[in-house]
Coordinates of N, CA and C in Angstrom, one line a residue:
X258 N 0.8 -1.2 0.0 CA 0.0 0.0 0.0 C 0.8 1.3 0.0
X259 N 1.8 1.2 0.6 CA 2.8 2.6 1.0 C 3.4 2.6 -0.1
X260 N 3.6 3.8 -0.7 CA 4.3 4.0 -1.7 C 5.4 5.2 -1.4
X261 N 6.7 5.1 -2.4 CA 8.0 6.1 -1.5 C 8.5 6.3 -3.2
X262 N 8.7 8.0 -2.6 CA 9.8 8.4 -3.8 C 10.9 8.7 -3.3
X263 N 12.4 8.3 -4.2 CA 13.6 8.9 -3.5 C 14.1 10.0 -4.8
X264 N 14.8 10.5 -3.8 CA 15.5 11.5 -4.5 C 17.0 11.7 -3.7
X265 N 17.6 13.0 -4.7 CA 18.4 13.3 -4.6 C 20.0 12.9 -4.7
X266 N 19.8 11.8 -5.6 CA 21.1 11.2 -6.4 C 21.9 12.4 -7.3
X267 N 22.7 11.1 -8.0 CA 23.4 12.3 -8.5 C 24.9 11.7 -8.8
X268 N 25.8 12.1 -9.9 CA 27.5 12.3 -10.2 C 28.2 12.7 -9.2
X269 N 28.7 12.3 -8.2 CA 30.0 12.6 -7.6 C 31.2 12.3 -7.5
X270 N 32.0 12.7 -7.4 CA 33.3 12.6 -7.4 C 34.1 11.3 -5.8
X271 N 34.6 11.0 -6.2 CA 35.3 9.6 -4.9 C 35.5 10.9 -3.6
X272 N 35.2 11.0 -2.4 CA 35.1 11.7 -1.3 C 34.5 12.8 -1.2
X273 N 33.1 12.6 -1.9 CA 32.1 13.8 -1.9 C 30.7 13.4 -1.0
X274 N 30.3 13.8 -1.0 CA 28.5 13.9 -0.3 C 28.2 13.9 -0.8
X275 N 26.6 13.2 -0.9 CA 25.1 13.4 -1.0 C 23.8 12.9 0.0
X276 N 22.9 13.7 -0.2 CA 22.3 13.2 0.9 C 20.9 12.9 0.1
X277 N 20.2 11.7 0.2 CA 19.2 11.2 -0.3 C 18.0 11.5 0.7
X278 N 16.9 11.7 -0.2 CA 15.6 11.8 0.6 C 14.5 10.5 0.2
X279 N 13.8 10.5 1.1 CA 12.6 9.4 0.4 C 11.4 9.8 1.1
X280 N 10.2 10.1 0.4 CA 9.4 10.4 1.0 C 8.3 9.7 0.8
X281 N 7.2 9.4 2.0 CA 6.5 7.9 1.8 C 5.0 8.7 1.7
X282 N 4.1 7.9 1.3 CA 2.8 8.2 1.0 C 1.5 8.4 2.2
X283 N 2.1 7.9 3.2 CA 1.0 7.0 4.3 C 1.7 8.0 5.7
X284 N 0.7 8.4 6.3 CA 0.4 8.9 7.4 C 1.4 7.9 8.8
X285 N 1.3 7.0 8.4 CA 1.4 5.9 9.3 C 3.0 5.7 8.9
X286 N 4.0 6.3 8.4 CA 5.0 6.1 8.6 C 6.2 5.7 9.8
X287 N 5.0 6.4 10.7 CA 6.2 6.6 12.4 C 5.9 4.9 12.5
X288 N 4.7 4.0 12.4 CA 5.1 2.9 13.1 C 6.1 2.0 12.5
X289 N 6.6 2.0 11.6 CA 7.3 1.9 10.5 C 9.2 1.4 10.7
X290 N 9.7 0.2 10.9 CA 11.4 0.1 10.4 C 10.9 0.8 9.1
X291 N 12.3 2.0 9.0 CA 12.7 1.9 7.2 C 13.8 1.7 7.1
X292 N 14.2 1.1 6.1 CA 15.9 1.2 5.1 C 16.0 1.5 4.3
X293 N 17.2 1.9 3.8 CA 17.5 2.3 2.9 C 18.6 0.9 2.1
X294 N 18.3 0.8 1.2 CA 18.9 -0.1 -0.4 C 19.3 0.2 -1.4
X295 N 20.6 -0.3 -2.2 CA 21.3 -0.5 -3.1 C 21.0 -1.6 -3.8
X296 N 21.4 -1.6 -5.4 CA 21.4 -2.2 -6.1 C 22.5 -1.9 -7.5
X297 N 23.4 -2.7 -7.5 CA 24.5 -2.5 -8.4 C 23.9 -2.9 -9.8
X298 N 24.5 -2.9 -10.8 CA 24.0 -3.6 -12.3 C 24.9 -5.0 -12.2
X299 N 23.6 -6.0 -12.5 CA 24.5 -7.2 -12.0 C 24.0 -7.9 -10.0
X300 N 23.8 -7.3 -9.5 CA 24.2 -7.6 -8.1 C 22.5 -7.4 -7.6
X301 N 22.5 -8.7 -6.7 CA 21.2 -8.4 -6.0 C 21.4 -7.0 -4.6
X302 N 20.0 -6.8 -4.1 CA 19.5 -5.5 -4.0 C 20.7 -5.6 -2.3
X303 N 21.0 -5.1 -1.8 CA 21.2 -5.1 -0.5 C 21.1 -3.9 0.7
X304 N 20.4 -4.6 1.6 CA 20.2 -3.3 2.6 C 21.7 -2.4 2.9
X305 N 21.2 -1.4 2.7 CA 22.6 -0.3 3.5 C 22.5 -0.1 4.8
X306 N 21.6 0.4 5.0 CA 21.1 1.0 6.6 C 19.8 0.9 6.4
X307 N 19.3 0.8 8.2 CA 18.1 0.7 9.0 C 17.8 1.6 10.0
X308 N 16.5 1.9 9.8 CA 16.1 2.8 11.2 C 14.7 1.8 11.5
X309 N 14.8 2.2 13.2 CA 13.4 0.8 13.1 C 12.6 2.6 14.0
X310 N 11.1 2.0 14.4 CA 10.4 3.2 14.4 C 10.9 3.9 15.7
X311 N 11.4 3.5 16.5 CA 12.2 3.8 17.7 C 13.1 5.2 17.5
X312 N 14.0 4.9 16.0 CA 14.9 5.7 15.8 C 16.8 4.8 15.8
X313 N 16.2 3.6 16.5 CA 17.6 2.9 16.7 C 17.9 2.8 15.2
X314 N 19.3 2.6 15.0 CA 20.3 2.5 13.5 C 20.8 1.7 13.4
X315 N 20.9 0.8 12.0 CA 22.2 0.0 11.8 C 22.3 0.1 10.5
X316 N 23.8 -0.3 10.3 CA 24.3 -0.4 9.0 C 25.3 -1.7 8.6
X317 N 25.2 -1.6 7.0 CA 26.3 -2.1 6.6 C 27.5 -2.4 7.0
X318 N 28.3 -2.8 7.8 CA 29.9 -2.9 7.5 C 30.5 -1.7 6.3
X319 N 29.8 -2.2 5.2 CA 30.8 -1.3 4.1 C 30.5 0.0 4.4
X320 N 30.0 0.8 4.5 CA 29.2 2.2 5.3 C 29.4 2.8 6.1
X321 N 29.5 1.7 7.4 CA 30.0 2.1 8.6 C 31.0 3.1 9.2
X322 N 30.6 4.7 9.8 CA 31.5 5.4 9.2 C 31.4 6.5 8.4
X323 N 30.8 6.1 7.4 CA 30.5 7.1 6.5 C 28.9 7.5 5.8
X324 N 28.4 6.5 6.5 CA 26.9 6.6 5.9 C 25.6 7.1 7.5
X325 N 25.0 8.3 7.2 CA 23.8 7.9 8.6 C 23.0 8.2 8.1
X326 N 21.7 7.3 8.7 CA 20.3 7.7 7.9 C 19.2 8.0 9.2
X327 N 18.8 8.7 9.0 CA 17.7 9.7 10.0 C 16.1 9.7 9.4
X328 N 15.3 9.8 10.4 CA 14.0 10.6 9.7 C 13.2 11.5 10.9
X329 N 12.3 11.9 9.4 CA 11.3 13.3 10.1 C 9.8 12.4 10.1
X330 N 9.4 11.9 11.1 CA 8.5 11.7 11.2 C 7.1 12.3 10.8
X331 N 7.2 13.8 11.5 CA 6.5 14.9 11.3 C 6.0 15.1 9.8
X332 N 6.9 14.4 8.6 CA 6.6 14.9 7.0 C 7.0 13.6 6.6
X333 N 7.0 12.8 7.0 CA 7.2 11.1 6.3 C 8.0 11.3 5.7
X334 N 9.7 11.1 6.0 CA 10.7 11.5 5.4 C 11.5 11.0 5.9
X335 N 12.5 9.9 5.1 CA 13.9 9.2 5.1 C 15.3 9.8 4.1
X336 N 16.3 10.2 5.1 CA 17.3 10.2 4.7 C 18.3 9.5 5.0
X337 N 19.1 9.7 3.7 CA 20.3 8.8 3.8 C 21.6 10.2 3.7
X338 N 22.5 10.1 4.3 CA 23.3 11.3 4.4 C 25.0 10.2 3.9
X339 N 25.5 10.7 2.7 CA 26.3 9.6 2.7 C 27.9 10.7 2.3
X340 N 28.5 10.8 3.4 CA 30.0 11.1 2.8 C 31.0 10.3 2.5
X341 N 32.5 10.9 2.0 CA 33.0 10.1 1.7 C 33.0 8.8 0.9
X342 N 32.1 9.1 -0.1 CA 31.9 8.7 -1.3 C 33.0 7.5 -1.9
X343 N 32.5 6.2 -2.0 CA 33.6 5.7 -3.4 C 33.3 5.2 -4.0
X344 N 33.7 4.7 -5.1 CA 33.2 4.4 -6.4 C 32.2 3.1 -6.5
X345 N 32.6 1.7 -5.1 CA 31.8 1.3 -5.1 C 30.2 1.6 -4.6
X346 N 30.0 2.7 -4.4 CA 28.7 3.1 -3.5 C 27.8 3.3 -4.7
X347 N 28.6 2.9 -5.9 CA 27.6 3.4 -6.8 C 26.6 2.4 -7.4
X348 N 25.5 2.9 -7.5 CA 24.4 1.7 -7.3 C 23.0 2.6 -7.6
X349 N 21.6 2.2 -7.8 CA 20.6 2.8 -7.4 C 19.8 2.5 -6.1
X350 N 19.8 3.4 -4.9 CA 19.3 3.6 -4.0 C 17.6 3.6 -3.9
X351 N 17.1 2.6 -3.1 CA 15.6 2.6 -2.9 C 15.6 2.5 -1.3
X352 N 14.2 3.0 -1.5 CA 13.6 3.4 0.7 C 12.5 2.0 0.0
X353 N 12.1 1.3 1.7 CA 11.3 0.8 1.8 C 10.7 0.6 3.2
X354 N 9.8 0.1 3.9 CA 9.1 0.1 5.5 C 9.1 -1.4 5.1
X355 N 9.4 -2.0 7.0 CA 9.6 -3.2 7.1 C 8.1 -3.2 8.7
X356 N 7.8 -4.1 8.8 CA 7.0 -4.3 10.1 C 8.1 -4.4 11.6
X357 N 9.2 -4.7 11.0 CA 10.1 -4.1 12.2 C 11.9 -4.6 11.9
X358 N 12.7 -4.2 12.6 CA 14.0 -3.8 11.8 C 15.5 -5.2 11.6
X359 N 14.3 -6.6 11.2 CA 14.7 -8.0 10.4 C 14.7 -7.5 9.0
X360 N 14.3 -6.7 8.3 CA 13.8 -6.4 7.0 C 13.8 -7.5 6.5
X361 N 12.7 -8.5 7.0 CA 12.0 -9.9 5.9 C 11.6 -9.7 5.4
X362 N 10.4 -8.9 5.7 CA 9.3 -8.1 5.0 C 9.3 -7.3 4.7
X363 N 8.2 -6.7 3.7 CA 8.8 -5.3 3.3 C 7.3 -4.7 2.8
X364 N 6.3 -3.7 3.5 CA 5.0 -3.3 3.7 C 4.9 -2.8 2.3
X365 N 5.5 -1.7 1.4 CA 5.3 -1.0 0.4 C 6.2 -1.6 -0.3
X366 N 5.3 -1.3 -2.0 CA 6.0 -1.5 -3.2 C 7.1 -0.9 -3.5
X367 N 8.3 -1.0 -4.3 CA 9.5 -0.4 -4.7 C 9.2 0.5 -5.6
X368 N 10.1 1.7 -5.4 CA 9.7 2.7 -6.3 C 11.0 2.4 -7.4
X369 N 10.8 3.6 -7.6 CA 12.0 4.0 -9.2 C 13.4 4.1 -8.7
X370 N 13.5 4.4 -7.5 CA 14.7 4.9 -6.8 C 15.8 6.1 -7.5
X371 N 17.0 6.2 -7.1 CA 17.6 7.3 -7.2 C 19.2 6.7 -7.5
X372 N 19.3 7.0 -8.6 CA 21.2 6.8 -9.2 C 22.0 7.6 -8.1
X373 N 22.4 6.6 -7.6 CA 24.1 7.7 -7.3 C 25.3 7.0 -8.2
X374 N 25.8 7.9 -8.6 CA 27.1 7.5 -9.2 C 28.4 8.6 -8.6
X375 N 29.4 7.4 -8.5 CA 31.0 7.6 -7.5 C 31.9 7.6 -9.0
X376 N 32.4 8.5 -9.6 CA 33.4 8.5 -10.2 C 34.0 9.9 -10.2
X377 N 35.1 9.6 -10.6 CA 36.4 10.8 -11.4 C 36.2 11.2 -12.5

């Protein structure tokens, strides 16, 4: 039922920033784990980071460090804040809501997601 748009991808350079948004359709976002997800060309999808509705965080290993993801409850809003950029990070980025922060499940459909691309 939940539906999410992300944004704010984009060309960067190897030790640059971007910070991704996703914004979900449904009121009911707060009771909500979200993550945030990658997908390389080639490579199945993999969680990056988690927020469960609490606010608690986890991440990746590869990330760790350089990636945090936060939300605004108030405006149904997931970010992903990612510095230090490198070339493997490059992938298309999707938000989704889980029933809580195993991400087995996954409440809403996949949107279009958001390119980031890490190069020189």
């Amino acid at each position: 039922q939940v539906q999410f748009v992300e944004s704010g991808g984009g060309l960067v350079q190897p030790g640059g920033s971007l910070r991704l948004s996703c914004a979900a359709s449904r009121s009911t976002f707060s009771i909500y784990a979200m993550g945030w997800y990658r997908q390389a060309p080639g490579k199945q999808r993999e969680l990056v980071a988690g927020i469960s509705s609490s606010g608690s965080t986890n991440y990746a290993d590869s990330v760790k460090g350089r990636f945090t993801i936060s939300r605004d409850n108030a405006v149904n809003t997931l970010y992903l804040q990612m510095n230090s950029l490198k070339p493997e990070d490059t992938a298309v980025y999707y938000c989704n809501a889980a029933p809580d922060d195993s991400f087995l499940y996954f409440v809403g459909s996949w949107g279009q997601g958001t390119q980031v691309t890490v190069s020189s």
